[in-house]
PDB file of C-alpha atoms and ligand atoms in Angstrom:
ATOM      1  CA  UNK A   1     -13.756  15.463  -5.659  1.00 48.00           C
ATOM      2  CA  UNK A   2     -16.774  13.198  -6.574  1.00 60.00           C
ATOM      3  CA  UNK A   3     -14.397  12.090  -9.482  1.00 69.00           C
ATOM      4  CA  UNK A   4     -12.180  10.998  -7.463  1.00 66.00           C
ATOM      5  CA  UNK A   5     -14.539   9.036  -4.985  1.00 73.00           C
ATOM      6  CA  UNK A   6     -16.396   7.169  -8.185  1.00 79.00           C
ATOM      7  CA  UNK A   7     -12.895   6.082  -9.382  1.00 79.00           C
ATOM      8  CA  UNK A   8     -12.026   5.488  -5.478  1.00 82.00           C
ATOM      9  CA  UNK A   9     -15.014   2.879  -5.752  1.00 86.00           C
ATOM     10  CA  UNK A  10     -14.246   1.445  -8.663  1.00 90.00           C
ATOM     11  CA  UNK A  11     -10.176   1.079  -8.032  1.00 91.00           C
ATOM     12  CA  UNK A  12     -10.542  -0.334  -4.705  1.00 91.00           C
ATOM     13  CA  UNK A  13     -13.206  -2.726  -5.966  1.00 93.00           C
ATOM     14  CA  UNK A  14     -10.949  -3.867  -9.017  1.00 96.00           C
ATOM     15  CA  UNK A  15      -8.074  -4.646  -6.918  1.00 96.00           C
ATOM     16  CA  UNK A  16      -9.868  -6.226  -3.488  1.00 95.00           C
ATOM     17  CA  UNK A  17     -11.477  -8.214  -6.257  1.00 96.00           C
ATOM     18  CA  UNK A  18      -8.467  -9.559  -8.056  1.00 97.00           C
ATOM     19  CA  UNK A  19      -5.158  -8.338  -6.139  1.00 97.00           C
ATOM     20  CA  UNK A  20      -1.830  -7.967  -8.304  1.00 98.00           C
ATOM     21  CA  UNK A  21       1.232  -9.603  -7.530  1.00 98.00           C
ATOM     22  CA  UNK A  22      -0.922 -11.490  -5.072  1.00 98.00           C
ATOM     23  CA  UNK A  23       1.536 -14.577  -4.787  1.00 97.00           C
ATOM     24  CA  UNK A  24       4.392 -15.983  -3.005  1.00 94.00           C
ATOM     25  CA  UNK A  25       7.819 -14.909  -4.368  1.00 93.00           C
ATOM     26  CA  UNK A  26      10.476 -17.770  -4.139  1.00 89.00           C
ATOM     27  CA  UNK A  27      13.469 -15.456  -5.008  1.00 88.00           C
ATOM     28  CA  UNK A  28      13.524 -12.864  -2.107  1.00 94.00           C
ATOM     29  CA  UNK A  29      16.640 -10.723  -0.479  1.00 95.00           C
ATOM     30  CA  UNK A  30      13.517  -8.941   1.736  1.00 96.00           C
ATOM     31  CA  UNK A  31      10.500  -9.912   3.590  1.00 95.00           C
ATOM     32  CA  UNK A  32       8.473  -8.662   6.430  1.00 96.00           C
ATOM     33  CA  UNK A  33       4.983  -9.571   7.701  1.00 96.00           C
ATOM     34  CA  UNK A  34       2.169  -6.939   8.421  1.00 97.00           C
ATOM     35  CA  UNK A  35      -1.195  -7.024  11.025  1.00 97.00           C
ATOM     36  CA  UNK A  36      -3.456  -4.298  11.667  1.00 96.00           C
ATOM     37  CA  UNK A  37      -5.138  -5.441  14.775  1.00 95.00           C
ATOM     38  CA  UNK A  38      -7.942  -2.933  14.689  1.00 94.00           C
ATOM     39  CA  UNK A  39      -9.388  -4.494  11.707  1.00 96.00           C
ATOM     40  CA  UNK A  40      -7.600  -7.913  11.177  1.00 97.00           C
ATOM     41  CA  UNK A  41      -5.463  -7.409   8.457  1.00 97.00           C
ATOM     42  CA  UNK A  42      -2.547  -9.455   7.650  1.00 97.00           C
ATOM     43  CA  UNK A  43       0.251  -9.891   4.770  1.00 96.00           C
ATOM     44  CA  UNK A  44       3.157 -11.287   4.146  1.00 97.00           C
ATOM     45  CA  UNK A  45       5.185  -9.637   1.745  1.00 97.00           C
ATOM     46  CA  UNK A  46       8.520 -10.322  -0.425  1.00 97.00           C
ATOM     47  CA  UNK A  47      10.959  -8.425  -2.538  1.00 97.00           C
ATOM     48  CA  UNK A  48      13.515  -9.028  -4.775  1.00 96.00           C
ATOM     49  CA  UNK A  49      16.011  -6.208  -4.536  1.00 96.00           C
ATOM     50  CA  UNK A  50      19.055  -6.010  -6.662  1.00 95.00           C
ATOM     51  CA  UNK A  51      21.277  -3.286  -6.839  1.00 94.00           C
ATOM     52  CA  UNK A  52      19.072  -0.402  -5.417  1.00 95.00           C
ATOM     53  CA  UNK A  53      16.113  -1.559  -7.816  1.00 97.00           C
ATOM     54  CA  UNK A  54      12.870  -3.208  -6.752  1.00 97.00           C
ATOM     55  CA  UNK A  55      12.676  -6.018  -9.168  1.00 97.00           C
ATOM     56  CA  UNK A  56       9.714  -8.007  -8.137  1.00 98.00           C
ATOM     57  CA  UNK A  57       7.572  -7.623  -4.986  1.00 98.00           C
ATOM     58  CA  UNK A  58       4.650 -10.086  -3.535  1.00 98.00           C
ATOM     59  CA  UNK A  59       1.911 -10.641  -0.991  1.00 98.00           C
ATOM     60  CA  UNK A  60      -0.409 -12.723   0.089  1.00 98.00           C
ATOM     61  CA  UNK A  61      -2.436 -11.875   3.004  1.00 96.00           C
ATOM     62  CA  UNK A  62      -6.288 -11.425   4.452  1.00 95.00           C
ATOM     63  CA  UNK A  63      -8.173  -8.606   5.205  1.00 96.00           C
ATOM     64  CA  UNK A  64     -10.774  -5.921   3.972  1.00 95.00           C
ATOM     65  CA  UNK A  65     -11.164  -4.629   0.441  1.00 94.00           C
ATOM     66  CA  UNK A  66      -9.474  -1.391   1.493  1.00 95.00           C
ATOM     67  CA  UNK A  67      -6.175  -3.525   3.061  1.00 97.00           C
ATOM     68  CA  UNK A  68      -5.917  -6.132   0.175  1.00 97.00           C
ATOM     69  CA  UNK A  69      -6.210  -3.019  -2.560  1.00 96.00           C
ATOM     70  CA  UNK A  70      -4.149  -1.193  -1.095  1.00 97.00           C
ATOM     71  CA  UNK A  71      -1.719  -3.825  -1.123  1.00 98.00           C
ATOM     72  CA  UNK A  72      -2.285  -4.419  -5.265  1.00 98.00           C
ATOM     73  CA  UNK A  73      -1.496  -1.108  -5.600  1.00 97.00           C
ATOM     74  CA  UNK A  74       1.425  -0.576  -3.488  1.00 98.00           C
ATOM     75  CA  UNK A  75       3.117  -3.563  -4.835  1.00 98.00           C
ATOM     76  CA  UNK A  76       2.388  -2.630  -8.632  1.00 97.00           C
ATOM     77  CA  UNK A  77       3.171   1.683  -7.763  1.00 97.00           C
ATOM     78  CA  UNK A  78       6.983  -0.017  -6.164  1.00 98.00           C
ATOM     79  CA  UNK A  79       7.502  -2.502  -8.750  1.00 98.00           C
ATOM     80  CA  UNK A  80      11.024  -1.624 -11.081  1.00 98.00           C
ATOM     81  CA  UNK A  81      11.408   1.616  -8.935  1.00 97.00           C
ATOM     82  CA  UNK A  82      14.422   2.162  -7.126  1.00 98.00           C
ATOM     83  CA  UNK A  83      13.726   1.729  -3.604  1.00 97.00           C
ATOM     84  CA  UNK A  84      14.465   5.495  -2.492  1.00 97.00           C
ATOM     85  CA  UNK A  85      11.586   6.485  -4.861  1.00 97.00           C
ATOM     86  CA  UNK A  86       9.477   3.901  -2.956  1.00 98.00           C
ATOM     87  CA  UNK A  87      10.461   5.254  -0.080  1.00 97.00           C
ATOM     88  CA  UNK A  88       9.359   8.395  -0.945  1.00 96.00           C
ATOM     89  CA  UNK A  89       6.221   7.383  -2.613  1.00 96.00           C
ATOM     90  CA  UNK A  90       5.493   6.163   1.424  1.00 96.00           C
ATOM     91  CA  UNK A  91       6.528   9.479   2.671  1.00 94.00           C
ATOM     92  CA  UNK A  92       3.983  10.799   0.129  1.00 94.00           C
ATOM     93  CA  UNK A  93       1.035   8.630   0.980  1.00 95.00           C
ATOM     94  CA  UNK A  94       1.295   8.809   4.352  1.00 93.00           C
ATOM     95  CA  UNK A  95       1.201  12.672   4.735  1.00 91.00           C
ATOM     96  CA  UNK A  96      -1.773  12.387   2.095  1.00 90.00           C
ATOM     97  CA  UNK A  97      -3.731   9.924   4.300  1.00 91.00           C
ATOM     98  CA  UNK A  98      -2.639  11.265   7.864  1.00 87.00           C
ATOM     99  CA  UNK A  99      -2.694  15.155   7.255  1.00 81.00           C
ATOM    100  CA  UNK A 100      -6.417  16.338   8.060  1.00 66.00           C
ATOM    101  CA  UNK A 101      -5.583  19.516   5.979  1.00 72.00           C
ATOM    102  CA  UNK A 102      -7.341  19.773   2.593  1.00 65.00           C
ATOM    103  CA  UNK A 103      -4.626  19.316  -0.465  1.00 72.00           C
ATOM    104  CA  UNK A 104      -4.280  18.053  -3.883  1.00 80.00           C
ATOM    105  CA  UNK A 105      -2.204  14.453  -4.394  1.00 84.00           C
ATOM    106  CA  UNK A 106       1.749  14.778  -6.178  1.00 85.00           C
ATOM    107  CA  UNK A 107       1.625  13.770  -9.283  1.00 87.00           C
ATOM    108  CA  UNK A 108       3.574  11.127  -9.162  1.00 87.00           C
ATOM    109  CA  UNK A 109       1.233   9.143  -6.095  1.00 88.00           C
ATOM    110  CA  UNK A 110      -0.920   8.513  -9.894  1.00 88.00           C
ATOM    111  CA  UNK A 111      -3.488   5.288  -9.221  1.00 87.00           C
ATOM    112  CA  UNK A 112      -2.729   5.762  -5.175  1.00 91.00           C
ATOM    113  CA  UNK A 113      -4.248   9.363  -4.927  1.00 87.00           C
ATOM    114  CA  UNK A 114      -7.941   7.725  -5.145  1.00 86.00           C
ATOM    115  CA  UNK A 115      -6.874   6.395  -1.757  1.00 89.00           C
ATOM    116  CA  UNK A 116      -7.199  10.506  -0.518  1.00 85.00           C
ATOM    117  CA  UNK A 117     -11.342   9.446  -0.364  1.00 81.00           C
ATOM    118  CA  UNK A 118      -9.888   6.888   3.158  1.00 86.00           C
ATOM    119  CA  UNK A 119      -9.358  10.198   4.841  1.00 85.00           C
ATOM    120  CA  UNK A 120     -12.912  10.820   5.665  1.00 83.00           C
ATOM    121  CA  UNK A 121     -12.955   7.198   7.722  1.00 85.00           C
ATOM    122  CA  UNK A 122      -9.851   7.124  10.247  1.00 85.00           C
ATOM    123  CA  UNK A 123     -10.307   3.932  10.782  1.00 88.00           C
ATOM    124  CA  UNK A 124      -9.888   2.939   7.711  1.00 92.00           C
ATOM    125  CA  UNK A 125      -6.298   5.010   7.426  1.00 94.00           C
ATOM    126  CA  UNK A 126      -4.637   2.508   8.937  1.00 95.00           C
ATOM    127  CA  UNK A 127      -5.562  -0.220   6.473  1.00 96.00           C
ATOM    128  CA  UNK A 128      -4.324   1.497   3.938  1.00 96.00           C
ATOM    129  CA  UNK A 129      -1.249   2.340   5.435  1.00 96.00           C
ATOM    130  CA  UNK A 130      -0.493  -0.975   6.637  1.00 97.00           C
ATOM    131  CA  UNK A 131       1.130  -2.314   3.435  1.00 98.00           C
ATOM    132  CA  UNK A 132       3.178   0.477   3.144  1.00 97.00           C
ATOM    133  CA  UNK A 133       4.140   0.058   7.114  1.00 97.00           C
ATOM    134  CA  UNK A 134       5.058  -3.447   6.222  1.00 97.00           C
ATOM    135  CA  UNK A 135       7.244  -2.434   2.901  1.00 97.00           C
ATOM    136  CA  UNK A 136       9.089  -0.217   4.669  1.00 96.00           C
ATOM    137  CA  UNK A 137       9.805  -2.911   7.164  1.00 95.00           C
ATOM    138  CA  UNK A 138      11.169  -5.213   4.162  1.00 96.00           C
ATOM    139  CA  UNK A 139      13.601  -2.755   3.377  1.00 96.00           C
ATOM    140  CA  UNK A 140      14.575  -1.971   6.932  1.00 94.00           C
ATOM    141  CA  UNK A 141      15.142  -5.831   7.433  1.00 88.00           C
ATOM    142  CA  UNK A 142      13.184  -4.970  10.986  1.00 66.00           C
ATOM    143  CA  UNK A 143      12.360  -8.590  11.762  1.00 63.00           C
ATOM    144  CA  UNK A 144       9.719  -7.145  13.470  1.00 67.00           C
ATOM    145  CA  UNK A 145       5.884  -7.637  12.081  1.00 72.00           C
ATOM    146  CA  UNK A 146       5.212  -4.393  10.730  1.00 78.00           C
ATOM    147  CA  UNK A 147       1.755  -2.976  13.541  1.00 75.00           C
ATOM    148  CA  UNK A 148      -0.292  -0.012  12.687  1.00 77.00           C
ATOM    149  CA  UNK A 149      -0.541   0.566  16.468  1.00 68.00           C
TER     150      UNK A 149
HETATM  151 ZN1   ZN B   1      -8.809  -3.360   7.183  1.00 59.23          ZN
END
């Protein structure tokens, strides 16, 4: 476990520091915007989807290190997958960030399982969660800003 919170450090610090896909995307079939009022997070984010696939995805946005990695690493964990895989990647996440009871990450969560070390500050779930709120939004085509609340 004190593997996982070094590289916890060290990945949320990496991406907070210099976000991927952290742009605007001209080309998008999806969008949806995102705000986390407990902590003043917001992001706008964009997807090209063609034929079932996830072909590019975007943000931009402000908000704390945890937020703006989390972000980086949702959009690159999505990118090229179909989007019921990202869909269940959320599923995934969010049980492994909401469920108090002690397990080991799937597999396939990879780079997103150092996010399990955001369990031990509630408060800080929701920033993490907040850019996979706002994903699934994009795909719902909610129109709605994505809340954590
Ligand atoms: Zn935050």
């Amino acid at each position: 476990m004190s593997d996982l919170r070094d590289l916890y450090q060290e990945v949320i610090l990496d991406h907070s520091k210099r976000p991927r896909n952290f742009r605007c995307l001209d080309a998008s079939t999806h969008e949806a915007k995102g705000h986390n009022p407990l902590c003043g997070d917001r992001l706008n984010l964009w997807l090209d989807v063609e034929g079932g696939n996830i072909k590019d995805i975007a943000f931009q946005g402000d908000g704390c290190a945890i937020s703006k990695a989390s972000a980086s690493l949702m959009t690159e964990a999505v990118k090229g997958r179909p989007v019921a895989e990202a869909r269940h990647l959320f599923d995934e996440f969010h049980h492994l960030l909401t469920d108090a009871d002690e397990h080991a990450p799937p597999d396939d969560l990879e780079k997103l399982a150092v996010f399990t070390g955001v369990r031990e500050f509630p408060v800080r779930v929701k920033c993490a969660t907040l850019p996979w709120h706002t994903l699934i939004a994009a795909l719902d085509g909610a129109g709605q800003p994505a809340k954590t609340e």
